[in-house]
PDB file of C-alpha atoms in Angstrom:
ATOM      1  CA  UNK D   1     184.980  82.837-118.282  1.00  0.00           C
ATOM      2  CA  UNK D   2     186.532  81.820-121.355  1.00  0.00           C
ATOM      3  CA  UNK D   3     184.526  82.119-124.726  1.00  0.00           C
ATOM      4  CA  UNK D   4     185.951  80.440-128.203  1.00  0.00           C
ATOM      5  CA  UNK D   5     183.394  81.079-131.176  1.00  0.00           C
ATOM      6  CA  UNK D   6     185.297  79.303-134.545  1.00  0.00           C
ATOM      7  CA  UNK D   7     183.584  80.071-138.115  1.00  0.00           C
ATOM      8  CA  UNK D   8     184.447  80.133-141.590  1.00  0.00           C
ATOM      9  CA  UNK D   9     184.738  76.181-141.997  1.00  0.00           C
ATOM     10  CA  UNK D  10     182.837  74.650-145.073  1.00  0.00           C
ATOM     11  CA  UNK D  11     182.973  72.475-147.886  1.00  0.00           C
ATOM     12  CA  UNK D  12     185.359  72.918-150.455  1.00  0.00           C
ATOM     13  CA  UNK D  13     187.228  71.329-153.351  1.00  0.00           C
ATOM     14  CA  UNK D  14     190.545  70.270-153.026  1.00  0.00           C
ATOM     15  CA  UNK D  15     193.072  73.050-154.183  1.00  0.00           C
ATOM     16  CA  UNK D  16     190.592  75.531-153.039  1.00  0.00           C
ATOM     17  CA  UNK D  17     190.749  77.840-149.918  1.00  0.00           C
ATOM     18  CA  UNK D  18     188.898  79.009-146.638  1.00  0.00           C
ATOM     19  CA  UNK D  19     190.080  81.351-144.210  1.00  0.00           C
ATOM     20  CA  UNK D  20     188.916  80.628-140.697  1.00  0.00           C
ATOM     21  CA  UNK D  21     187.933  83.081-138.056  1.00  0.00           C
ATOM     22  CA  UNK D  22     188.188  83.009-134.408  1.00  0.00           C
ATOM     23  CA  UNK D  23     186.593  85.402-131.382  1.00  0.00           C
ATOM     24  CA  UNK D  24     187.369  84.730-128.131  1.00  0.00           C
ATOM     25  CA  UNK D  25     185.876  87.148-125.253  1.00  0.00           C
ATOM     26  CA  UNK D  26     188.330  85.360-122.412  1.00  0.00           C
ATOM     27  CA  UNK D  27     191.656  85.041-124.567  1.00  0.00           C
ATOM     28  CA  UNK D  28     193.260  88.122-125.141  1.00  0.00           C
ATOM     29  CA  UNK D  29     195.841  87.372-128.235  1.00  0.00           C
ATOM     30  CA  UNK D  30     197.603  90.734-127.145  1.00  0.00           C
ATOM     31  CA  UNK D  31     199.257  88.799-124.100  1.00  0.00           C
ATOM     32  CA  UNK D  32     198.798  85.038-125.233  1.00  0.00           C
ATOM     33  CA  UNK D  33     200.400  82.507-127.580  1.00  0.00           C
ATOM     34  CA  UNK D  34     197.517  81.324-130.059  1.00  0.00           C
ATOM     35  CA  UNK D  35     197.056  78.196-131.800  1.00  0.00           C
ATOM     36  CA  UNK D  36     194.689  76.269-134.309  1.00  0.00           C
ATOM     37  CA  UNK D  37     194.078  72.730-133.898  1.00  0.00           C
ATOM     38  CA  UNK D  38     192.081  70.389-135.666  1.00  0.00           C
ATOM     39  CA  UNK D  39     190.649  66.694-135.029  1.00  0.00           C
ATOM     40  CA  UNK D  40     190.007  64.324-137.723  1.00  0.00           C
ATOM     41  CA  UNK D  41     187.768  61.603-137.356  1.00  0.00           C
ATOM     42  CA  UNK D  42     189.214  59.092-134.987  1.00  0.00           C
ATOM     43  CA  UNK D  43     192.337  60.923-134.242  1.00  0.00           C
ATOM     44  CA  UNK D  44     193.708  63.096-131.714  1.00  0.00           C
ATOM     45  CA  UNK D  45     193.560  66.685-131.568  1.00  0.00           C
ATOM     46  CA  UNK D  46     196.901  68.227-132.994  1.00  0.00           C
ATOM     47  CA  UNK D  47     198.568  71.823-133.086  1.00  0.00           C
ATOM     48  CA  UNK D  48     198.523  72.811-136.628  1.00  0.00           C
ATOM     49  CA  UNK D  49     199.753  76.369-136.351  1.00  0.00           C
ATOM     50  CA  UNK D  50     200.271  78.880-133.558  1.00  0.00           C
ATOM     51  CA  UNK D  51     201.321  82.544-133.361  1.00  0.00           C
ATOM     52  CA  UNK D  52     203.110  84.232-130.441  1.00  0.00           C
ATOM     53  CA  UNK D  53     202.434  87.556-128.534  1.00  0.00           C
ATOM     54  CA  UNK D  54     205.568  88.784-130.437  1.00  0.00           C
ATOM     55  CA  UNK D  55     204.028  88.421-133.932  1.00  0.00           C
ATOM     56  CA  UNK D  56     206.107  84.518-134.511  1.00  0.00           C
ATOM     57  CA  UNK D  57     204.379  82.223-136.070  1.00  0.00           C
ATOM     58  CA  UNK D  58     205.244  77.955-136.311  1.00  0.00           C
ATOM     59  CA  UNK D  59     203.304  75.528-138.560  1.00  0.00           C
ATOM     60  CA  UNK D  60     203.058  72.156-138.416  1.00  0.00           C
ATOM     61  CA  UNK D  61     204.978  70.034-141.658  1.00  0.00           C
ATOM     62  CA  UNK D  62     201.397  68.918-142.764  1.00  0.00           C
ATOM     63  CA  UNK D  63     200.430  72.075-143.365  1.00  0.00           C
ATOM     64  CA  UNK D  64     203.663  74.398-143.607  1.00  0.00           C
ATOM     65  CA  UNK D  65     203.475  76.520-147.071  1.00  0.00           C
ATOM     66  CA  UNK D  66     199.816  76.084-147.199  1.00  0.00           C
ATOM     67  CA  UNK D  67     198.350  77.613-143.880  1.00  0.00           C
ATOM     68  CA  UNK D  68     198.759  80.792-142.446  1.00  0.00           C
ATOM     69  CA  UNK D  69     197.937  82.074-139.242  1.00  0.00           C
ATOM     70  CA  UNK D  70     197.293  85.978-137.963  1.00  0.00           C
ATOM     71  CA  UNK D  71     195.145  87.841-135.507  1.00  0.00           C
ATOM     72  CA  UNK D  72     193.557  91.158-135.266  1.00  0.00           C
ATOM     73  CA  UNK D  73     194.520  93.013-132.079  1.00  0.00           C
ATOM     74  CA  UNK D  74     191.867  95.500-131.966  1.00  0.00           C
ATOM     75  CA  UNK D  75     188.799  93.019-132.742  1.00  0.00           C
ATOM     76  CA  UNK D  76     190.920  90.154-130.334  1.00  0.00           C
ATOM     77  CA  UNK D  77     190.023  87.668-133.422  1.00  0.00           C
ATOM     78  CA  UNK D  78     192.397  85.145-134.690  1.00  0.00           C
ATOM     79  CA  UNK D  79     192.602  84.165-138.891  1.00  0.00           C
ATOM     80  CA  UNK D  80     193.278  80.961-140.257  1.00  0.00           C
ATOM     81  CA  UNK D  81     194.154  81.776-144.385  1.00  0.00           C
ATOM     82  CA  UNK D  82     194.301  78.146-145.636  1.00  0.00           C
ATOM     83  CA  UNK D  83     195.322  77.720-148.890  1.00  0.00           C
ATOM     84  CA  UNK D  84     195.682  74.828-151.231  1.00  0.00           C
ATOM     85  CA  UNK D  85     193.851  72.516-149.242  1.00  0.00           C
ATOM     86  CA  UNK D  86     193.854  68.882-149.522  1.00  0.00           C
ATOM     87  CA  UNK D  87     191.313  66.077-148.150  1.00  0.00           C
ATOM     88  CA  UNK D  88     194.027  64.958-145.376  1.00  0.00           C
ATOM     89  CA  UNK D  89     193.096  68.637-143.893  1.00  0.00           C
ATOM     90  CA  UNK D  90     189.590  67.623-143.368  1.00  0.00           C
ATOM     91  CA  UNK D  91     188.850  68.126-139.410  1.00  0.00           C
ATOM     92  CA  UNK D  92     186.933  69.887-136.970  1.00  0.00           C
ATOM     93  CA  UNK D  93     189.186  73.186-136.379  1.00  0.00           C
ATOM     94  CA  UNK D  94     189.531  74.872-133.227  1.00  0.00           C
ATOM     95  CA  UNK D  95     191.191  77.656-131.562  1.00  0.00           C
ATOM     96  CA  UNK D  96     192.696  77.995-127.970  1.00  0.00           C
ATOM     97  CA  UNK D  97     195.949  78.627-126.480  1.00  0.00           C
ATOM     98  CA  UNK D  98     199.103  77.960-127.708  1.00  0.00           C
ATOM     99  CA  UNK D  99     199.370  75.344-124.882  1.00  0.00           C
ATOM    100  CA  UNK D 100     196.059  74.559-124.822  1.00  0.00           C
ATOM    101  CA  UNK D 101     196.680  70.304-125.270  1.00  0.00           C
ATOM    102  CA  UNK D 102     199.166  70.673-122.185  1.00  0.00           C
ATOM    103  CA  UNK D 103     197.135  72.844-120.160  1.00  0.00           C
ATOM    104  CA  UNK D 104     193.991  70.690-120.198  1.00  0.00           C
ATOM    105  CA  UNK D 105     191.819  74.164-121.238  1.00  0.00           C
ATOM    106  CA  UNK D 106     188.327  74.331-122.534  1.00  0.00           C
ATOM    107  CA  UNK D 107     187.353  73.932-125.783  1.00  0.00           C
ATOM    108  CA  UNK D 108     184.734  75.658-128.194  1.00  0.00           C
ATOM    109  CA  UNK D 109     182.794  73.926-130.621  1.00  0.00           C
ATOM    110  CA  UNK D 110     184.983  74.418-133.466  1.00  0.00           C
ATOM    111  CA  UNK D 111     183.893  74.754-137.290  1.00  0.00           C
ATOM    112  CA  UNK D 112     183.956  71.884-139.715  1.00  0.00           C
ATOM    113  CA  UNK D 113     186.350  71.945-142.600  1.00  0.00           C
ATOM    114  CA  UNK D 114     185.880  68.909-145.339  1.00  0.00           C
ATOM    115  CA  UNK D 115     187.838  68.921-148.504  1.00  0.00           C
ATOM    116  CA  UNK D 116     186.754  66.349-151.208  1.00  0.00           C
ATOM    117  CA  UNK D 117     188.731  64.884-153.462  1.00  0.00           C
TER     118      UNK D 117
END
């Protein structure tokens, strides 16, 4: 029912920048809170930024300053702009739901983000 398709990840320097993409045919970010997340090895999944259906948006400290979030209505497809990465942000990066953890919802297969040092 629900589809979550996450791209844009990579390699990249630290100080450098990726912006991630997200297309979702089952979540429409008209009428839902979105969120990123992201698991590093051996931890748990955390909300790292999420965006309401008014247009608000909340960051996490680890990444406030450096990470922006938006979405594109009419192509339903949600942007992660992150900027002045570090290696700390290195993590498989997902999208979902705002309150996707709480809910217990699906995942997708999120898009791999390293950041050397």
């Amino acid at each position: 029912q629900v589809q979550l398709v996450e791209s844009g990840g990579g390699l990249v320097q630290a100080g450098g920048s990726l912006r991630l993409s997200c297309a979702s045919s089952g979540i429409l970010f008209r009428f839902n809170d979105m969120g990123w997340y992201r698991q590093a090895p051996g931890k748990q999944r955390e909300l790292v930024a999420s965006i309401s259906r008014g247009g608000s948006t909340k960051y996490a400290d680890s990444v406030k300053g450096r990470f922006t979030i938006s979405r594109d209505i009419a192509n339903n497809t949600g942007y992660l702009q992150m900027n002045s990465l570090k290696p700390e942000d290195t993590a498989v990066y997902y999208c979902n739901y705002a309150n996707a953890i709480q809910s217990g919802a699906n995942w997708g297969q999120g898009t791999q983000v390293t950041v050397s040092s």
